[in-house]
Short mmCIF file of C-alpha atoms in Angstrom, two decimals:
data_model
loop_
_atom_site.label_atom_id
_atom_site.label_comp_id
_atom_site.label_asym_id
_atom_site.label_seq_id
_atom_site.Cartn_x
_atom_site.Cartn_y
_atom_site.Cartn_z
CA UNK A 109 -9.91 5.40 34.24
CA UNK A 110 -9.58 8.77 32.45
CA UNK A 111 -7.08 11.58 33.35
CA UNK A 112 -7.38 12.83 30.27
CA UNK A 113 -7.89 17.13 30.75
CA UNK A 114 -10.87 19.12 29.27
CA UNK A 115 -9.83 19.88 25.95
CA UNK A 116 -8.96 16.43 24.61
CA UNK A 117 -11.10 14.39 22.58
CA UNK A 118 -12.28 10.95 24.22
CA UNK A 119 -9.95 8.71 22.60
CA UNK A 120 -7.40 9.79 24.98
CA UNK A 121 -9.24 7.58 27.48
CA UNK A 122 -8.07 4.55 25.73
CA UNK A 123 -3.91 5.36 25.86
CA UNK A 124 -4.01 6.18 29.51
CA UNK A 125 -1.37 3.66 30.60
CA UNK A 126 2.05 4.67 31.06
CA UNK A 127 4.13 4.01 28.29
CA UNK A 128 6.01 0.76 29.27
CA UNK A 129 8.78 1.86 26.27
CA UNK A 130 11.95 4.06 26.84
CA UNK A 131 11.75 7.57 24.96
CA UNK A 132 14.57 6.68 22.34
CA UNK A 133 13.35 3.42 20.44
CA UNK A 134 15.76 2.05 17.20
CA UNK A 135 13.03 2.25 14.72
CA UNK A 136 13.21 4.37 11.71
CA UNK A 137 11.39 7.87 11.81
CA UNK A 138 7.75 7.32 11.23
CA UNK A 139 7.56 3.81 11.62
CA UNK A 140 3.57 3.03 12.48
CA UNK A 141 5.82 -0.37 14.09
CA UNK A 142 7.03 1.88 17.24
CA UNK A 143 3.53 3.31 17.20
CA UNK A 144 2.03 0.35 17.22
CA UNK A 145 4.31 -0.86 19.95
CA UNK A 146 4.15 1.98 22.27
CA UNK A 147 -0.15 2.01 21.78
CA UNK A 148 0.05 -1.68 22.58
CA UNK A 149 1.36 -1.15 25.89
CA UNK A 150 -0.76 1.86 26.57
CA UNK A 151 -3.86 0.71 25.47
CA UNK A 152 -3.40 -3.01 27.73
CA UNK A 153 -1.11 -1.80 30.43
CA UNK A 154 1.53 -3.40 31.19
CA UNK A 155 0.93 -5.37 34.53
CA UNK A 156 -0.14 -8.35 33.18
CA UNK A 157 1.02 -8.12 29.72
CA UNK A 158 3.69 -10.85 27.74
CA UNK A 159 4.71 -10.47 24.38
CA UNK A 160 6.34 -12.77 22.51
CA UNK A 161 7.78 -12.25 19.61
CA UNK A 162 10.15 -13.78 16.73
CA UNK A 163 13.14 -12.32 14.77
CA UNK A 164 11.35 -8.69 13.26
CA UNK A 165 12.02 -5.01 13.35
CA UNK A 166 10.16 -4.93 16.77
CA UNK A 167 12.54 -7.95 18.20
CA UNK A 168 15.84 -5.35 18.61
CA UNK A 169 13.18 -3.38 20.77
CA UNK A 170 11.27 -6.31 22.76
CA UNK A 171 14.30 -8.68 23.53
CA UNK A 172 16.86 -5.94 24.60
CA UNK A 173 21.09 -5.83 23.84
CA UNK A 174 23.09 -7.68 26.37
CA UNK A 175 21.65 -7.37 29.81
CA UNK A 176 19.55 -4.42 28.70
CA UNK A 177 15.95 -3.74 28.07
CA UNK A 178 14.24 -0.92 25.97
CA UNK A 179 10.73 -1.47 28.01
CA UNK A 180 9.32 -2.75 31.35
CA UNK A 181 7.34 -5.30 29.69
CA UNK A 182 7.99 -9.13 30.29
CA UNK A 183 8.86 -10.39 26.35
CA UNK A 184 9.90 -13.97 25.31
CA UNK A 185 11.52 -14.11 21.78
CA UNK A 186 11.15 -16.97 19.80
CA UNK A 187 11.93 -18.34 16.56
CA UNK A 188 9.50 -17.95 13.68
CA UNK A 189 8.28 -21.47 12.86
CA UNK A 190 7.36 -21.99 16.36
CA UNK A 191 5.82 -18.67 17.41
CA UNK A 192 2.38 -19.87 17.98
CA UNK A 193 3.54 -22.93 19.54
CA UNK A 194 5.01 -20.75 21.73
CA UNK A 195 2.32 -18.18 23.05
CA UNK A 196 0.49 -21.51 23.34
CA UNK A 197 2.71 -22.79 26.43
CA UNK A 198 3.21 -19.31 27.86
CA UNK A 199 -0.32 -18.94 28.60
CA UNK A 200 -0.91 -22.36 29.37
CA UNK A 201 1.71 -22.32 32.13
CA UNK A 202 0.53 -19.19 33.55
CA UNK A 203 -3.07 -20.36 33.08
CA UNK A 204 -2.42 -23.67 35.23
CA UNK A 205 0.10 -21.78 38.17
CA UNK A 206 -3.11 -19.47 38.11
CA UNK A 207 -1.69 -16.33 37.07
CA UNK A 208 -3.63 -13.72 35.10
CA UNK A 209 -2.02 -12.99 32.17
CA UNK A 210 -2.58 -11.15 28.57
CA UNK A 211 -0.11 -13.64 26.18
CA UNK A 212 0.18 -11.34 22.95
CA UNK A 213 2.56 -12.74 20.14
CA UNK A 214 3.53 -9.67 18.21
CA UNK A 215 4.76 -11.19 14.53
CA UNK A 216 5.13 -9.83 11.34
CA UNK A 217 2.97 -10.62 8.24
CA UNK A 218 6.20 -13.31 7.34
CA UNK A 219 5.82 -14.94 10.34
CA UNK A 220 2.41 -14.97 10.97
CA UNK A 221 1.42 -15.92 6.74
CA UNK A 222 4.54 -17.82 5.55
CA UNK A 223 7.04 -19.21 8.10
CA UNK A 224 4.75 -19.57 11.14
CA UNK A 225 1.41 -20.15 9.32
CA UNK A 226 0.92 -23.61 10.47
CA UNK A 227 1.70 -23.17 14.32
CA UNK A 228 -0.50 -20.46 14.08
CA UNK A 229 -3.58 -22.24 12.23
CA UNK A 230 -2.86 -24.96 14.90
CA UNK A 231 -3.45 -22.90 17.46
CA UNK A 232 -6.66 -21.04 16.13
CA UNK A 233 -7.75 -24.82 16.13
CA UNK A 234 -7.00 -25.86 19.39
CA UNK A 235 -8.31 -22.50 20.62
CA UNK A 236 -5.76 -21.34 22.63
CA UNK A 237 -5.94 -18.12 24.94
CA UNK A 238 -4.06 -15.58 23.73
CA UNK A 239 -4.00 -12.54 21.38
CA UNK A 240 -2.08 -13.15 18.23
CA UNK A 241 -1.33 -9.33 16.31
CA UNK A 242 0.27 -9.53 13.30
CA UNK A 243 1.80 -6.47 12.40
CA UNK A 244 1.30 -6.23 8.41
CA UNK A 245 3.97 -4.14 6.11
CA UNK A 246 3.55 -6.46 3.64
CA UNK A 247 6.82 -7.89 3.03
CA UNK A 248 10.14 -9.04 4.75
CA UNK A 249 11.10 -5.85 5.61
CA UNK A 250 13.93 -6.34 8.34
CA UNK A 251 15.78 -8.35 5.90
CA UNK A 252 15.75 -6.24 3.19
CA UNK A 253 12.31 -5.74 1.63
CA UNK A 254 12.08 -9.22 0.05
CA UNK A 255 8.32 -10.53 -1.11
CA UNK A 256 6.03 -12.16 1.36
CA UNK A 257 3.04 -14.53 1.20
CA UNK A 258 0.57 -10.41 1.96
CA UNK A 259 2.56 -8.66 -0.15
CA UNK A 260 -0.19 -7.36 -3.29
CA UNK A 261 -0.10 -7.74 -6.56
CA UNK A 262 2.17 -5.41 -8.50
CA UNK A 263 4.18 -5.08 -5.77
CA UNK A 264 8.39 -4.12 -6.45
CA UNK A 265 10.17 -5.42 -3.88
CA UNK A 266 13.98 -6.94 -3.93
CA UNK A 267 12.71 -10.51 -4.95
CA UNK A 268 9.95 -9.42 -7.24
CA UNK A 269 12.06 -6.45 -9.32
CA UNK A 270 10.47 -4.26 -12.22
CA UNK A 271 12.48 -5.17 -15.52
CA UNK A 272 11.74 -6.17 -19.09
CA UNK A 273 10.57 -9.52 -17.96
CA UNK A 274 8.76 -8.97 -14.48
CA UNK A 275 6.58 -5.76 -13.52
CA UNK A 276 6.41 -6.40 -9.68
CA UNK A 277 4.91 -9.42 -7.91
CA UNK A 278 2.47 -10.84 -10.47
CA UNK A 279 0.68 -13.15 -8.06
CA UNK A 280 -1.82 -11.76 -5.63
CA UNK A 281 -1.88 -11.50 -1.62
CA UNK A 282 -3.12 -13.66 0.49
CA UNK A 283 -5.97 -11.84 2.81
CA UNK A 284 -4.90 -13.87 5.91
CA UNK A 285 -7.43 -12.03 8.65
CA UNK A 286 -10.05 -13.90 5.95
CA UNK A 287 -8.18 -17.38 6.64
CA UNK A 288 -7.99 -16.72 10.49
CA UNK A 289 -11.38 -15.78 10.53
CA UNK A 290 -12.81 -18.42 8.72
CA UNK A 291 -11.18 -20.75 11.37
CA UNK A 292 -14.32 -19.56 13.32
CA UNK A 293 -12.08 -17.79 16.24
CA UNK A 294 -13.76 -15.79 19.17
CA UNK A 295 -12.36 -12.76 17.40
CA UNK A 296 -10.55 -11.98 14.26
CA UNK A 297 -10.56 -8.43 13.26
CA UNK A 298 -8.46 -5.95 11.09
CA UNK A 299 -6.80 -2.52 11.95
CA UNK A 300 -4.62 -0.11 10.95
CA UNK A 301 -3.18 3.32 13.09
CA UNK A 302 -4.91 5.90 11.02
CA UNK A 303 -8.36 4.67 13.10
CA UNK A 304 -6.84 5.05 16.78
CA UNK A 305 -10.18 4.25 18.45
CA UNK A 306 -10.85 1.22 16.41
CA UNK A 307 -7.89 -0.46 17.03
CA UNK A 308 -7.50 0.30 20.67
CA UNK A 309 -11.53 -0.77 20.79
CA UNK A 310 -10.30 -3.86 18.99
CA UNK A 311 -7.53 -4.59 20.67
CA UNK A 312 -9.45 -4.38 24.23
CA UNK A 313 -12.36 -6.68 22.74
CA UNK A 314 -9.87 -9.42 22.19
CA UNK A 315 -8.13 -8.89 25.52
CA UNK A 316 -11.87 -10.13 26.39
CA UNK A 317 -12.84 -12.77 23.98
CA UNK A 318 -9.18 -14.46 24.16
CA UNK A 319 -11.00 -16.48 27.22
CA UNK A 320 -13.05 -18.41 25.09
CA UNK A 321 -10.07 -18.93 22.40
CA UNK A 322 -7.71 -17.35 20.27
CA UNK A 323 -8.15 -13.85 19.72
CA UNK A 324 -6.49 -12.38 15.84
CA UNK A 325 -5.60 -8.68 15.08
CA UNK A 326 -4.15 -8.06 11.79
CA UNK A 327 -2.51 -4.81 11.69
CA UNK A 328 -2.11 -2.77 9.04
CA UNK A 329 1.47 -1.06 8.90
CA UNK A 330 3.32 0.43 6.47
CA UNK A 331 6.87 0.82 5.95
CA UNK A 332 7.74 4.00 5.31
CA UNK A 333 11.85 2.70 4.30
CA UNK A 334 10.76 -0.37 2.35
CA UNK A 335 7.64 0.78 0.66
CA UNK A 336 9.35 4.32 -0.46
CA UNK A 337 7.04 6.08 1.60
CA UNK A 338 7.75 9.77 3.08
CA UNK A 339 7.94 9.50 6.57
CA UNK A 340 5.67 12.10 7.32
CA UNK A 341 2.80 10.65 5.08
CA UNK A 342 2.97 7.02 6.86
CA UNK A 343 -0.40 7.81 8.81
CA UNK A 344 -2.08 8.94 5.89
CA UNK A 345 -1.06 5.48 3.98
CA UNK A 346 -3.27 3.76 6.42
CA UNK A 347 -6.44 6.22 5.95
CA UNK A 348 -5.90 6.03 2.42
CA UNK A 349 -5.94 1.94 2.55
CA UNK A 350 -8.92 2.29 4.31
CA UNK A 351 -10.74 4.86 2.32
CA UNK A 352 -10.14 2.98 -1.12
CA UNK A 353 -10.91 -0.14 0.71
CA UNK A 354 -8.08 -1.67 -0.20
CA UNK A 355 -8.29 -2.46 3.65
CA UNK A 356 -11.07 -2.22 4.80
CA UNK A 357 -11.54 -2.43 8.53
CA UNK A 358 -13.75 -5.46 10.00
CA UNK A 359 -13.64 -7.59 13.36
CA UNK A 360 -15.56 -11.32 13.04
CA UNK A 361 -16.87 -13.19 16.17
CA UNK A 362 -16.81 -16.86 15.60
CA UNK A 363 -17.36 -16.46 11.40
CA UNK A 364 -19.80 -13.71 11.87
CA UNK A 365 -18.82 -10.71 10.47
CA UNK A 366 -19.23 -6.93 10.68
CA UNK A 367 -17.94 -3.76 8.76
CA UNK A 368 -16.59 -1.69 12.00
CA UNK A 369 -16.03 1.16 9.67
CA UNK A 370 -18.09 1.71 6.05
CA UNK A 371 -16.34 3.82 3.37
CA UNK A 372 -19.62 5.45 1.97
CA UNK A 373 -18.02 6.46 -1.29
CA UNK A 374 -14.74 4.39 -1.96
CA UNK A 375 -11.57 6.19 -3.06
CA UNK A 376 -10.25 5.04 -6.67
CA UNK A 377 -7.16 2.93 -5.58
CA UNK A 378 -4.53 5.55 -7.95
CA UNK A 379 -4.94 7.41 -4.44
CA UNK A 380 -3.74 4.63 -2.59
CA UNK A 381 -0.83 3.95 -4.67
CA UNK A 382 0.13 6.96 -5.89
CA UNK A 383 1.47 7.66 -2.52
CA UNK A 384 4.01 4.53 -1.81
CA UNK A 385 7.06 4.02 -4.63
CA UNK A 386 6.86 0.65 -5.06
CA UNK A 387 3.88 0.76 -7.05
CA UNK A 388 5.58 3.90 -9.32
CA UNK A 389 5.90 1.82 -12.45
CA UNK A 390 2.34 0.76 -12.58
CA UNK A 391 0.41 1.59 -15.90
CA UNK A 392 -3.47 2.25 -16.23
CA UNK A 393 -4.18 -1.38 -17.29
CA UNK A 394 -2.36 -2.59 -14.00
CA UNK A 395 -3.82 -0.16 -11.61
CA UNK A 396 -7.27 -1.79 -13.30
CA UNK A 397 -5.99 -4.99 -12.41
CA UNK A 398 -5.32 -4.07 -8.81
CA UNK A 399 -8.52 -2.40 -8.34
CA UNK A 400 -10.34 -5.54 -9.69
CA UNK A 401 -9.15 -7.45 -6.48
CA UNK A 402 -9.38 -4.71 -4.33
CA UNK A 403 -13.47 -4.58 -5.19
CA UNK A 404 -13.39 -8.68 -5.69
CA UNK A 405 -12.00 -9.06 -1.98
CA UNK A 406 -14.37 -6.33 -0.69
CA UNK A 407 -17.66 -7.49 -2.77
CA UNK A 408 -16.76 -10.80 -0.76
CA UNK A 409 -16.42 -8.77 2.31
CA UNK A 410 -19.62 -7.42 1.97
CA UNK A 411 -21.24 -10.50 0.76
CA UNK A 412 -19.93 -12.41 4.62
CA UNK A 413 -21.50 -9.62 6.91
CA UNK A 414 -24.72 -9.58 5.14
CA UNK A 415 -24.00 -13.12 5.87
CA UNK A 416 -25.50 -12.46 9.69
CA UNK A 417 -28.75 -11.39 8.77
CA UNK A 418 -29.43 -15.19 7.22
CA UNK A 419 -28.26 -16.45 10.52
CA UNK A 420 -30.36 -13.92 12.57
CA UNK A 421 -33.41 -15.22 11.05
CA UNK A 422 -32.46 -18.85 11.16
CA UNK A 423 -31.83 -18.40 15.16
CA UNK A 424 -35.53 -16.79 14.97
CA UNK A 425 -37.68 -19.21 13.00
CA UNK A 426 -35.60 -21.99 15.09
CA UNK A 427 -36.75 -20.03 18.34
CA UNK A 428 -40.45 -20.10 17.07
CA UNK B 98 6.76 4.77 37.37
CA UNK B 99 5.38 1.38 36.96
CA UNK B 100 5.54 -0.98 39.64
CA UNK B 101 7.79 -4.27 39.36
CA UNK B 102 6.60 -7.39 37.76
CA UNK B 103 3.80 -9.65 39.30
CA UNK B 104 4.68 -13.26 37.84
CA UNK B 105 6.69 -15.33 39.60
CA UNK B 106 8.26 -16.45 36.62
CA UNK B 107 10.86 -14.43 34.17
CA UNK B 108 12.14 -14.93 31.27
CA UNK B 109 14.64 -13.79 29.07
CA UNK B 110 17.80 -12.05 29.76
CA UNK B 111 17.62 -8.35 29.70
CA UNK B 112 16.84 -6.22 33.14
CA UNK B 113 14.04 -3.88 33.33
CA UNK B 114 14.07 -2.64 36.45
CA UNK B 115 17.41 -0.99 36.34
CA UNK B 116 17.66 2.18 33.71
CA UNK B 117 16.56 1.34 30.38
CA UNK B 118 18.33 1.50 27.09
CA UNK B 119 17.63 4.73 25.10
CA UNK B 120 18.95 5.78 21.85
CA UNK B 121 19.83 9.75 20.83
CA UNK B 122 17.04 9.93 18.46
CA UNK B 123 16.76 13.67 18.71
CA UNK B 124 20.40 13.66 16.82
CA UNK B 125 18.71 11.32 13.49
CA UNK B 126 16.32 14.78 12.92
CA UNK B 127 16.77 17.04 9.70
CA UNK B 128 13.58 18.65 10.23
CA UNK B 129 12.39 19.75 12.76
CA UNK B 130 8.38 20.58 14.03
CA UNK B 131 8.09 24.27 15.05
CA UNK B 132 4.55 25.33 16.29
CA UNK B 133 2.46 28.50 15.79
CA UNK B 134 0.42 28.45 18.94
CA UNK B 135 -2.41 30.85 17.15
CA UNK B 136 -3.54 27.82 15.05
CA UNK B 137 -3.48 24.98 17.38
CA UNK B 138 -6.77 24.08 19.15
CA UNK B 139 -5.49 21.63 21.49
CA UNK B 140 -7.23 18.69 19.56
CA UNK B 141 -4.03 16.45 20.46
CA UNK B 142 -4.46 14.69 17.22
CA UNK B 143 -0.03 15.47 16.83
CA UNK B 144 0.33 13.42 20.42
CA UNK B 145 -1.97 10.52 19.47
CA UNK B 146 -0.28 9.89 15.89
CA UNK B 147 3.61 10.72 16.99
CA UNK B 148 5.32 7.25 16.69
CA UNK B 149 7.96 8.54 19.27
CA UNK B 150 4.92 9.80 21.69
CA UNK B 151 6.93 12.42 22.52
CA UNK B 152 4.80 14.65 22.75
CA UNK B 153 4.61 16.90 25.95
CA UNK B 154 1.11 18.53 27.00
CA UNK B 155 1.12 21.78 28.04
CA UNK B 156 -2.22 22.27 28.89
CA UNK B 157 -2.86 24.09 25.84
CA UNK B 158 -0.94 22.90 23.56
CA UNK B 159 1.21 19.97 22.64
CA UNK B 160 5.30 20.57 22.59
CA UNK B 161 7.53 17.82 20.73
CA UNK B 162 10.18 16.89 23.15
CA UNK B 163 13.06 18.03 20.86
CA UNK B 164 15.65 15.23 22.73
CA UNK B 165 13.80 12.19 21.26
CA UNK B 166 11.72 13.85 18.26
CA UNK B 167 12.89 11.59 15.24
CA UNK B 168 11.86 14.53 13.24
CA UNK B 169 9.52 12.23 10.82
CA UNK B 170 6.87 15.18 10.80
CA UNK B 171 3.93 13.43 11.26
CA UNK B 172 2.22 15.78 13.66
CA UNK B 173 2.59 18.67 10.62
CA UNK B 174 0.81 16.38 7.88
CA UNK B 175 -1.70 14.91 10.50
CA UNK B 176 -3.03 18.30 12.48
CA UNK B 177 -6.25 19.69 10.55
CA UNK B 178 -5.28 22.93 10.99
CA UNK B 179 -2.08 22.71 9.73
CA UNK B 180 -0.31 24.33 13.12
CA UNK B 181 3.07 22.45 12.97
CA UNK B 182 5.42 23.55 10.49
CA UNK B 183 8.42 21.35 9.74
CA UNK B 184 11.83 23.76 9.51
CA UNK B 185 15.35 22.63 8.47
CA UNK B 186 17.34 21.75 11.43
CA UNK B 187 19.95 24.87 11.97
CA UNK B 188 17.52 27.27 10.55
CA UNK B 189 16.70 30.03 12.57
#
């Protein structure tokens, strides 16, 4: 497996596929998207890998202009309602003409927790086998930064402006690797590319556990253009998210959850946000406001994996 | 160079196993990542974080590959030792 030379450190031995991706990609500089991408392809190789994928910034990239591709992958666009739906066939046909294949539908946070929400709770349902990664940047971002269904409280974005009457979104985000989870899955976890290991760990345990049904990887990404973020600090977004535990970073097997990563002393969340413009206009009593979910959703966090022990010794006295 | 498709089936319309599309990103740069070889350890931390992986190893180092680097200076805030400096394209 590894060809990785002395030097390196071991998490080389996880991006040793060729990269499937041409060297000049349309993204803008420092998107974690084309990261994302490219890791994707490295980290799964790209023999038996299809992506599907709706209208997004990574559908330029996966669908190609005219008869021309930007990668050596096989990709299947799709429209958004139906994105699911359609993973679903894909690897049912290539199930039943008894081909091995890795079905990944790549979608953005729009797709995956607005438009194609239902598709995809249908599918987690059914228990389907592929990997669904939903690529989070909080926001409609190809279209021109518009609100979405993840997008945080406080938020300014083009459809939730910062005025005399409105101060950013004012309702709060919907934690949708909770939802998938709580649909019980093989495997729902969380990521972001600041933790390279974990996600390509992550990523290669659902490649596994999408046998036994639909496996979920919500992906933290942040856009540098839409969330007024310098390029070069788009990286350190994503450690920062993780260190305040704004998100923190968790995988669930079938409603049993673990912390994959523990923040031992969490961040205040000003040094989250005092690194992205869109939350520039906030005021002490907001930032309180957004730190009260940020510890609400992670209390509840905490309160699920100790959630395994009870189950542990339930299994036990059962056993006895 | 990675070998052609297994499935029987395709889909889609765009042909991958002619040359493939590629944009001049090395002409979007402003900045531009310049090195100072005493600092860098080799850790490889700039490859594994460059969205553009453009990074090319030279055994001990890592050298941006200046036709596709997007110039987003990652690699300068992410190295711990602070070995890639970003200079104004043009500069000297």
């Amino acid at each position: 497996m590894t060809n990785r030379k002395g030097g390196l450190s071991k998490v080389f031995d996880y991006f040793c596929n060729e990269d499937p991706f041409a060297e000049g990609l349309s993204p803008c500089p420092g998107c974690p998207l084309e990261l994302a991408l490219r890791l994707l392809g490295k980290i799964l190789g790209s023999q038996d890998l299809v992506m599907t994928g709706t209208p997004s910034c990574s559908n330029p990239v996966m669908t190609g202009q005219n008869v021309g591709a930007w990668h050596r992958l096989t990709a299947y666009c799709t429209l958004m309602t139906g994105a699911a739906a359609n993973a679903t066939g894909l690897s049912r046909q290539y199930r039943r003409s008894g081909q091995d294949a890795t079905v990944v539908c790549f979608n953005g946070d729009g797709c995956a927790a607005d438009i194609g929400f239902q598709a995809l709770s249908g599918a987690a349902e059914r228990g389907e086998n592929f990997i669904y990664v939903c690529y989070d940047n909080e926001g409609y971002m190809n279209t021109g930064v518009q609100r979405s269904g993840t997008t945080p409280i406080g938020a300014k974005t083009a459809t939730t402006p910062v005025g005399p009457k409105q101060r950013g979104k004012s309702t709060r985000r919907k934690n949708l690797p909770l939802l998938m989870a709580m649909h019980r899955i093989p495997y729902a976890a969380t990521a972001t590319l600041s933790h390279l290991e974990d996600f390509a760990k992550k990523l290669l345990k659902a490649k596994e556990k999408k046998n036994e049904g639909l496996a979920y990887i919500h992906l933290f990404a942040p856009c540098p253009t839409g969330w007024g973020v310098p390029t070069h600090q788009a990286i350190e977004v994503c450690r920062n998210a993780v260190r305040t535990n704004y998100f923190p970073l968790w995988e669930a097997e079938k409603g049993i959850f673990t912390l994959t990563h523990q923040v031992k002393k969490p961040k205040p969340i000003m040094e989250y946000t005092r690194l992205i413009k869109k939350y520039n206009h906030l005021k002490e009593d907001e930032l309180e406001r957004i730190q009260e979910e940020v510890d609400y959703e992670y209390e509840f966090l905490r309160h699920l994996t100790e959630f395994r022990k009870c189950v542990a010794t339930k299994h036990q006295t059962a056993g006895e | 160079m990675i070998k052609k498709f297994q499935f029987r089936e395709e889909a889609g319309w765009s042909h991958a196993d002619e040359i493939l599309l590629c944009l001049d990103t090395g002409s979007w740069r402003v900045e531009r990542p310049v090195l100072n070889k005493e600092k860098c350890n080799y850790c490889g931390l700039c490859a594994l974080f460059c969205p553009t992986q453009c990074m090319v190893d030279r055994d001990d180092h890592f050298e941006p590959n200046l036709a596709f680097c997007k110039g987003c200076g990652i690699c300068a805030n992410e190295c711990p030792r602070k070995a890639f400096r970003m200079r104004k394209e043009g500069d000297a």
